[in-house]
Amino acid sequence: MNKFFIFWVSLAVILNFSCSKSDVSNSSSNNSNSSSNNNGDNNGGGGEGNNNTQRNTFYVSSSIGDDNSDGSQSSPWKSLSKISSKEFSPGDTVFFKKGDSFTGHFAIKGSGSDDKPIVFTTYGSGNKPILTGSGSSISGGDYQEAIYINNYDNMVFDGLEIQNNRTKSRNNVEESDSFGIYVHNTGDEIMNNFEFRNLTFKNIYAITQVDPSNQQAFNQFEVAGLRFFTDWGKSKINNVLVEDNFFTDLQRFGVHVKHSNANNGSDNRHTDFVFRNNEFKEIGGTCILPSRVRNVLIENNIFNKPGAKTNSRMIGRGSAVWNWYSVNTVIQRNQAIGIRGILDSHGVHVDHSNVRTFIQYNYMEDCEGGFVEILGGNETAVYRFNISVNDGWRDNPNWKNSNHTIWLNDKIGDNNGYKSTNSFIYNNTIVINRSNNPYETAIDIKGDNTRIFNNIFYSINGSSIGKKQVNMKDDNLKMTNNLFFGKIDNRFIGNDENPIDKSPLFYNEDLGNAKGFQLLKESEAINSGISYSGNFSHPAISTGDSKIFANVESIPTVDFFGNKLDANSTPNIGACNAKNGEIAN
């Protein structure tokens, strides 16, 4: 698969933490529980002078190190237990030797500051150093995580490989738990400013396994490469950047962000999380799950085969991304390919009780569950300018409508009656064209004030959109100016006030990528959409709510391919707004 980004990290840039603060919002709050040692503790440090005036450096090598040495580059320390005993100060840097493996538990002590984070990175040549919390040399059983951060903050992680394949029980550690890096807030102060760059997360498994059809057990199974969690009623985690990382061979989550509860009834969600230019390949569940987070940006990532079962211990179920009780989530310009699972398993889905979720400019292909999934209790969930190819082919004999082109339900858990309001599905290109194994999808809508307009619905080669089931329950449904070509169920088309029954005339759908779904200049989809005004105005992203949205448009001005959207002209139908057959690369 071609990547649309290049992994690169310069240590000089990493060490200058303030330069990257344009990506994530700043906060002047510092963790009062994060005790920083500013008393000139240079014992074992590679730096010189007082900690208040000069950054200290510490080196660790499992192959040539000695815990009784001074921790300099020429005489590095050896073990994770040694560096766990060191309390770090703002501006400190810890270097792990490339090619080495470190087995045990790294419990970080000490916080950086806004302008002087603590940096954990590498030196030497060779493969990334591996840090793992599991292994035969560990006494007392495998650890819950490889790296643990509890109530400390202002840190940068760069260039490490994180593993934790647990096989041995340990006292006070649940056998269903395993994490790579665990960022944990158990206090009343905000934890601020974390960056994770150029890391590899792999081979992270709990001792136990879970049946993905057991919903209760599935919900409670939270194995993750990178975990952020706040205890009940405690404070939040703020300002996180996860960029240019590789996740693979994980039992369930790539990244799991979770807040257990609001604090004293107030909005105490985590804030300002950015996930950019990461690749997730063959992981057992969902790649990114933000739960109770305000302001999330997920962009330019590759989600390749979430819900995989390449390892029998993988849970084998998960949409690439889904959010839960979150506010202001923007998911854009990602690829979601080959998603699998007996439930959910759409490219990107909107779970319960979110406010303002925008899913735009994404390419989704071969997602077993389907294209659109919006569950109960959501306000303003938006799918726009996406391309969906051969999504929604799952066939479950015990669940007739197990696969969907569009699915809005009104359930929260097992309870009905929580209709999602003001859902927008517009200017998407939805294609079913595989030449073998034709299939039928379902359309299920239980919502209020749902708007479906300017989409291309295209189903050929024996497949059909809506033939399996059409169930439309929305007294305020507004559906118009959609193009239907091929086998589309009339029960669905009949809801459209101005349907177009013409071929979209794609450029070359056999290319097998997004480029092929641009429009030839003779296409009837050109200038056939309804204008973006009144009931069909663009819902706006609240870009002013956080600096992480500084480069995000509040109202879209381009289509999927970068063609201009002119507010004064009639838009095309579908994700391509080219007017004269222009083909973008």
Coordinates of N, CA, C and O in Angstrom, one line a residue, residues 108-206:
I108 N 8.4 5.9 35.6 CA 9.0 7.2 35.4 C 8.7 8.0 36.7 O 7.5 8.1 37.1
K109 N 9.7 8.7 37.2 CA 9.5 9.6 38.3 C 10.1 11.0 37.8 O 11.2 11.1 37.3
G110 N 9.3 12.0 38.1 CA 9.7 13.4 37.8 C 9.0 13.9 36.5 O 8.7 13.2 35.6
S111 N 8.8 15.2 36.5 CA 8.1 15.9 35.4 C 9.1 16.9 34.8 O 10.0 17.5 35.4
G112 N 8.8 17.1 33.5 CA 9.4 18.2 32.8 C 8.6 19.5 33.0 O 7.8 19.6 33.9
S113 N 8.9 20.5 32.2 CA 8.1 21.7 32.2 C 7.7 22.0 30.8 O 8.0 21.3 29.8
D114 N 6.8 23.1 30.6 CA 6.3 23.4 29.3 C 7.5 23.6 28.3 O 7.4 23.1 27.2
D115 N 8.5 24.3 28.7 CA 9.6 24.5 27.7 C 10.8 23.6 27.9 O 11.7 23.6 27.1
K116 N 10.8 22.7 28.9 CA 11.9 21.8 29.1 C 11.3 20.4 29.5 O 11.3 20.0 30.6
P117 N 10.8 19.7 28.5 CA 10.3 18.4 28.7 C 11.4 17.4 29.1 O 12.6 17.6 28.8
I118 N 11.0 16.3 29.7 CA 12.0 15.2 29.8 C 11.8 14.3 28.5 O 10.7 14.0 28.1
V119 N 13.0 14.0 27.9 CA 13.0 13.3 26.6 C 13.5 11.9 26.8 O 14.6 11.7 27.4
F120 N 12.8 10.9 26.2 CA 13.3 9.5 26.2 C 13.5 9.1 24.8 O 12.6 9.1 24.0
T121 N 14.8 8.9 24.4 CA 15.1 8.7 23.0 C 16.2 7.6 22.9 O 16.4 6.8 23.8
T122 N 17.0 7.7 21.8 CA 17.9 6.6 21.5 C 19.3 7.2 21.1 O 19.4 8.4 20.8
Y123 N 20.3 6.3 21.2 CA 21.6 6.6 20.6 C 22.2 5.4 20.0 O 21.7 4.3 20.2
G124 N 23.3 5.6 19.2 CA 23.9 4.5 18.6 C 23.3 4.2 17.2 O 22.6 5.0 16.6
S125 N 23.6 3.0 16.7 CA 23.1 2.6 15.4 C 22.4 1.2 15.6 O 22.6 0.5 16.5
G126 N 21.6 0.9 14.6 CA 20.9 -0.4 14.6 C 19.4 -0.2 14.8 O 18.8 0.9 14.6
N127 N 18.7 -1.3 15.2 CA 17.3 -1.3 15.3 C 16.9 -0.5 16.6 O 17.7 -0.3 17.5
K128 N 15.6 -0.2 16.6 CA 15.1 0.6 17.8 C 15.3 -0.3 19.1 O 15.1 -1.5 19.0
P129 N 15.7 0.3 20.2 CA 15.8 -0.4 21.4 C 14.4 -0.9 21.8 O 13.4 -0.1 21.7
I130 N 14.3 -2.1 22.4 CA 13.0 -2.7 22.8 C 12.9 -2.6 24.3 O 13.8 -3.0 25.0
L131 N 11.7 -2.0 24.8 CA 11.4 -2.0 26.2 C 10.2 -2.9 26.3 O 9.1 -2.7 25.7
T132 N 10.3 -3.9 27.2 CA 9.1 -4.8 27.4 C 8.9 -5.1 28.9 O 9.9 -5.2 29.7
G133 N 7.7 -5.2 29.3 CA 7.4 -5.5 30.7 C 7.2 -7.0 30.9 O 6.8 -7.4 32.0
S134 N 7.5 -7.9 30.0 CA 7.4 -9.3 30.1 C 8.6 -10.0 29.7 O 9.4 -9.5 28.8
G135 N 8.8 -11.2 30.3 CA 10.0 -12.0 29.9 C 10.4 -13.0 30.9 O 10.1 -12.8 32.1
S136 N 11.1 -14.0 30.5 CA 11.5 -15.1 31.5 C 12.4 -14.6 32.6 O 12.5 -15.3 33.6
S137 N 13.1 -13.5 32.4 CA 14.1 -13.1 33.4 C 13.5 -12.3 34.5 O 14.1 -11.9 35.5
I138 N 12.2 -11.9 34.3 CA 11.5 -11.1 35.3 C 11.0 -12.0 36.5 O 10.3 -13.0 36.3
S139 N 11.3 -11.7 37.7 CA 10.8 -12.4 38.8 C 9.5 -11.9 39.3 O 9.2 -10.7 39.2
G140 N 8.6 -12.8 39.7 CA 7.3 -12.4 40.2 C 6.2 -12.2 39.2 O 5.1 -11.9 39.5
G141 N 6.6 -12.5 37.9 CA 5.6 -12.5 36.8 C 5.7 -11.2 36.0 O 6.4 -10.3 36.3
D142 N 5.0 -11.2 34.9 CA 5.0 -10.1 33.9 C 4.3 -8.9 34.4 O 3.3 -9.0 35.1
Y143 N 4.8 -7.7 34.1 CA 4.3 -6.5 34.5 C 3.0 -6.1 33.7 O 2.8 -6.6 32.6
Q144 N 2.2 -5.2 34.3 CA 1.0 -4.7 33.6 C 1.4 -3.9 32.3 O 0.7 -3.9 31.3
E145 N 2.5 -3.2 32.4 CA 3.0 -2.4 31.3 C 4.5 -2.3 31.2 O 5.2 -2.6 32.2
A146 N 5.0 -1.8 30.1 CA 6.5 -1.7 30.0 C 6.9 -0.3 30.6 O 7.9 -0.2 31.3
I147 N 6.1 0.7 30.3 CA 6.4 2.1 30.8 C 5.2 2.6 31.5 O 4.1 2.6 31.0
Y148 N 5.4 3.1 32.8 CA 4.3 3.6 33.6 C 4.5 5.0 34.0 O 5.6 5.4 34.5
I149 N 3.5 5.9 33.7 CA 3.7 7.3 34.1 C 2.5 7.7 34.9 O 1.3 7.7 34.5
N150 N 2.7 8.0 36.2 CA 1.6 8.2 37.1 C 1.8 9.6 37.8 O 2.7 9.8 38.6
N151 N 0.9 10.5 37.3 CA 0.9 11.9 37.9 C 2.1 12.7 37.6 O 2.4 13.7 38.3
Y152 N 2.9 12.3 36.6 CA 4.0 13.2 36.1 C 3.7 13.6 34.7 O 2.9 12.9 34.0
D153 N 4.3 14.6 34.2 CA 4.0 15.1 32.8 C 5.1 15.8 32.2 O 6.3 15.8 32.6
N154 N 4.8 16.4 31.0 CA 5.7 17.2 30.2 C 6.9 16.2 29.7 O 8.0 16.3 30.2
M155 N 6.5 15.3 28.8 CA 7.5 14.3 28.4 C 7.4 14.1 26.9 O 6.3 14.3 26.2
V156 N 8.5 13.7 26.3 CA 8.6 13.3 24.9 C 9.2 11.9 24.8 O 10.3 11.7 25.4
F157 N 8.6 11.1 24.0 CA 9.1 9.7 23.7 C 9.4 9.6 22.2 O 8.5 9.9 21.4
D158 N 10.6 9.2 21.9 CA 11.0 9.2 20.4 C 11.9 8.0 20.1 O 12.9 7.8 20.8
G159 N 11.5 7.2 19.1 CA 12.4 6.2 18.6 C 12.5 4.9 19.3 O 13.4 4.1 18.9
L160 N 11.6 4.6 20.2 CA 11.7 3.3 21.0 C 10.7 2.3 20.4 O 9.7 2.6 19.7
E161 N 10.9 1.0 20.7 CA 10.0 -0.1 20.4 C 9.4 -0.6 21.7 O 10.2 -0.9 22.6
I162 N 8.1 -0.6 21.8 CA 7.5 -1.0 23.1 C 6.7 -2.3 22.9 O 5.9 -2.5 22.0
Q163 N 7.0 -3.3 23.7 CA 6.3 -4.6 23.7 C 5.8 -5.0 25.1 O 6.3 -4.4 26.1
N164 N 4.9 -6.0 25.2 CA 4.5 -6.5 26.5 C 3.6 -7.7 26.3 O 2.4 -7.6 26.4
N165 N 4.2 -8.8 25.9 CA 3.5 -10.1 25.7 C 3.4 -10.9 27.0 O 4.3 -11.7 27.3
R166 N 2.4 -10.7 27.8 CA 2.3 -11.3 29.1 C 1.9 -12.7 29.0 O 0.9 -13.1 28.3
T167 N 2.6 -13.6 29.7 CA 2.2 -15.0 29.8 C 2.3 -15.5 31.2 O 1.8 -16.6 31.5
K168 N 2.8 -14.7 32.1 CA 2.9 -15.2 33.6 C 2.2 -14.2 34.5 O 2.4 -13.0 34.4
S169 N 1.4 -14.7 35.4 CA 0.7 -13.9 36.3 C 1.6 -13.2 37.3 O 2.7 -13.6 37.6
R170 N 1.1 -12.0 37.7 CA 1.8 -11.2 38.7 C 0.8 -10.7 39.8 O -0.4 -10.4 39.4
N171 N 1.1 -10.7 41.0 CA 0.3 -10.3 42.1 C -0.2 -8.8 41.8 O 0.6 -8.0 41.4
N172 N -1.5 -8.6 42.1 CA -2.1 -7.3 41.9 C -2.2 -6.8 40.5 O -2.4 -5.6 40.3
V173 N -2.0 -7.7 39.5 CA -2.2 -7.3 38.1 C -3.2 -8.2 37.5 O -3.1 -9.5 37.6
E174 N -4.3 -7.6 36.9 CA -5.3 -8.5 36.3 C -4.7 -9.2 35.1 O -3.9 -8.6 34.3
E175 N -5.1 -10.4 34.9 CA -4.6 -11.2 33.8 C -5.2 -10.7 32.5 O -4.7 -11.1 31.4
S176 N -6.2 -9.9 32.6 CA -6.8 -9.3 31.3 C -6.2 -8.0 31.0 O -6.6 -7.4 30.0
D177 N -5.2 -7.6 31.7 CA -4.5 -6.3 31.4 C -3.2 -6.5 30.8 O -2.4 -7.4 31.2
S178 N -2.9 -5.6 29.8 CA -1.5 -5.5 29.3 C -1.5 -4.2 28.5 O -2.3 -4.0 27.6
F179 N -0.5 -3.4 28.7 CA -0.3 -2.2 28.0 C 1.2 -2.0 27.7 O 2.1 -2.6 28.3
G180 N 1.4 -1.2 26.6 CA 2.8 -0.8 26.3 C 3.2 0.4 27.2 O 4.1 0.2 28.1
I181 N 2.7 1.5 26.9 CA 2.9 2.7 27.7 C 1.6 3.1 28.4 O 0.6 3.2 27.7
Y182 N 1.6 3.3 29.7 CA 0.4 3.6 30.4 C 0.6 5.0 31.1 O 1.4 5.2 32.0
V183 N -0.3 6.0 30.6 CA -0.3 7.3 31.2 C -1.5 7.4 32.1 O -2.6 7.3 31.7
H184 N -1.3 7.6 33.4 CA -2.3 7.3 34.4 C -2.4 8.5 35.4 O -1.5 8.9 36.0
N185 N -3.6 9.1 35.4 CA -3.8 10.2 36.4 C -4.7 9.7 37.5 O -5.8 9.4 37.3
T186 N -4.1 9.7 38.7 CA -4.8 9.3 39.9 C -4.9 10.5 40.9 O -5.3 10.3 42.0
G187 N -4.6 11.7 40.4 CA -4.6 12.8 41.3 C -5.6 13.9 40.9 O -6.5 13.7 40.0
D188 N -5.5 15.1 41.5 CA -6.4 16.2 41.3 C -5.8 17.3 40.4 O -6.5 18.3 40.2
E189 N -4.6 17.0 39.9 CA -4.0 18.0 39.0 C -4.0 17.5 37.6 O -3.9 16.3 37.3
I190 N -4.1 18.4 36.6 CA -4.0 18.1 35.2 C -2.6 17.6 34.9 O -1.6 18.2 35.3
M191 N -2.6 16.5 34.1 CA -1.3 16.1 33.5 C -1.2 16.7 32.1 O -2.1 16.4 31.3
N192 N -0.1 17.4 31.8 CA 0.0 18.2 30.6 C 1.1 17.7 29.7 O 2.2 17.3 30.2
N193 N 0.9 17.8 28.4 CA 2.0 17.9 27.4 C 2.8 16.5 27.3 O 3.8 16.3 28.0
F194 N 2.3 15.7 26.4 CA 3.0 14.5 26.1 C 3.1 14.4 24.5 O 2.2 14.7 23.8
E195 N 4.3 13.9 24.1 CA 4.5 13.6 22.7 C 5.1 12.2 22.5 O 6.0 11.8 23.2
F196 N 4.5 11.5 21.5 CA 5.0 10.2 21.2 C 5.3 10.1 19.7 O 4.3 10.2 18.9
R197 N 6.5 10.0 19.4 CA 6.9 10.1 18.0 C 7.8 8.9 17.6 O 8.7 8.5 18.4
N198 N 7.6 8.4 16.4 CA 8.6 7.5 15.8 C 8.7 6.2 16.6 O 9.8 5.6 16.7
L199 N 7.7 5.8 17.3 CA 7.7 4.6 18.2 C 7.1 3.5 17.4 O 6.3 3.6 16.5
T200 N 7.5 2.3 17.8 CA 6.8 1.0 17.4 C 6.2 0.4 18.6 O 6.8 0.2 19.6
F201 N 4.9 0.0 18.5 CA 4.2 -0.7 19.5 C 3.8 -2.1 18.9 O 3.1 -2.1 17.8
K202 N 4.2 -3.2 19.5 CA 3.9 -4.5 18.9 C 3.9 -5.5 20.0 O 4.5 -5.3 21.1
N203 N 3.3 -6.7 19.7 CA 3.4 -7.9 20.5 C 2.9 -7.6 22.0 O 3.6 -7.9 22.9
I204 N 1.8 -7.0 22.1 CA 1.2 -6.6 23.4 C -0.1 -7.4 23.6 O -1.1 -7.2 22.9
Y205 N 0.0 -8.3 24.6 CA -1.1 -9.3 24.8 C -1.3 -9.5 26.3 O -0.3 -9.6 27.1
A206 N -2.5 -9.7 26.7 CA -2.8 -10.1 28.1 C -2.7 -11.6 28.2 O -2.6 -12.3 27.1

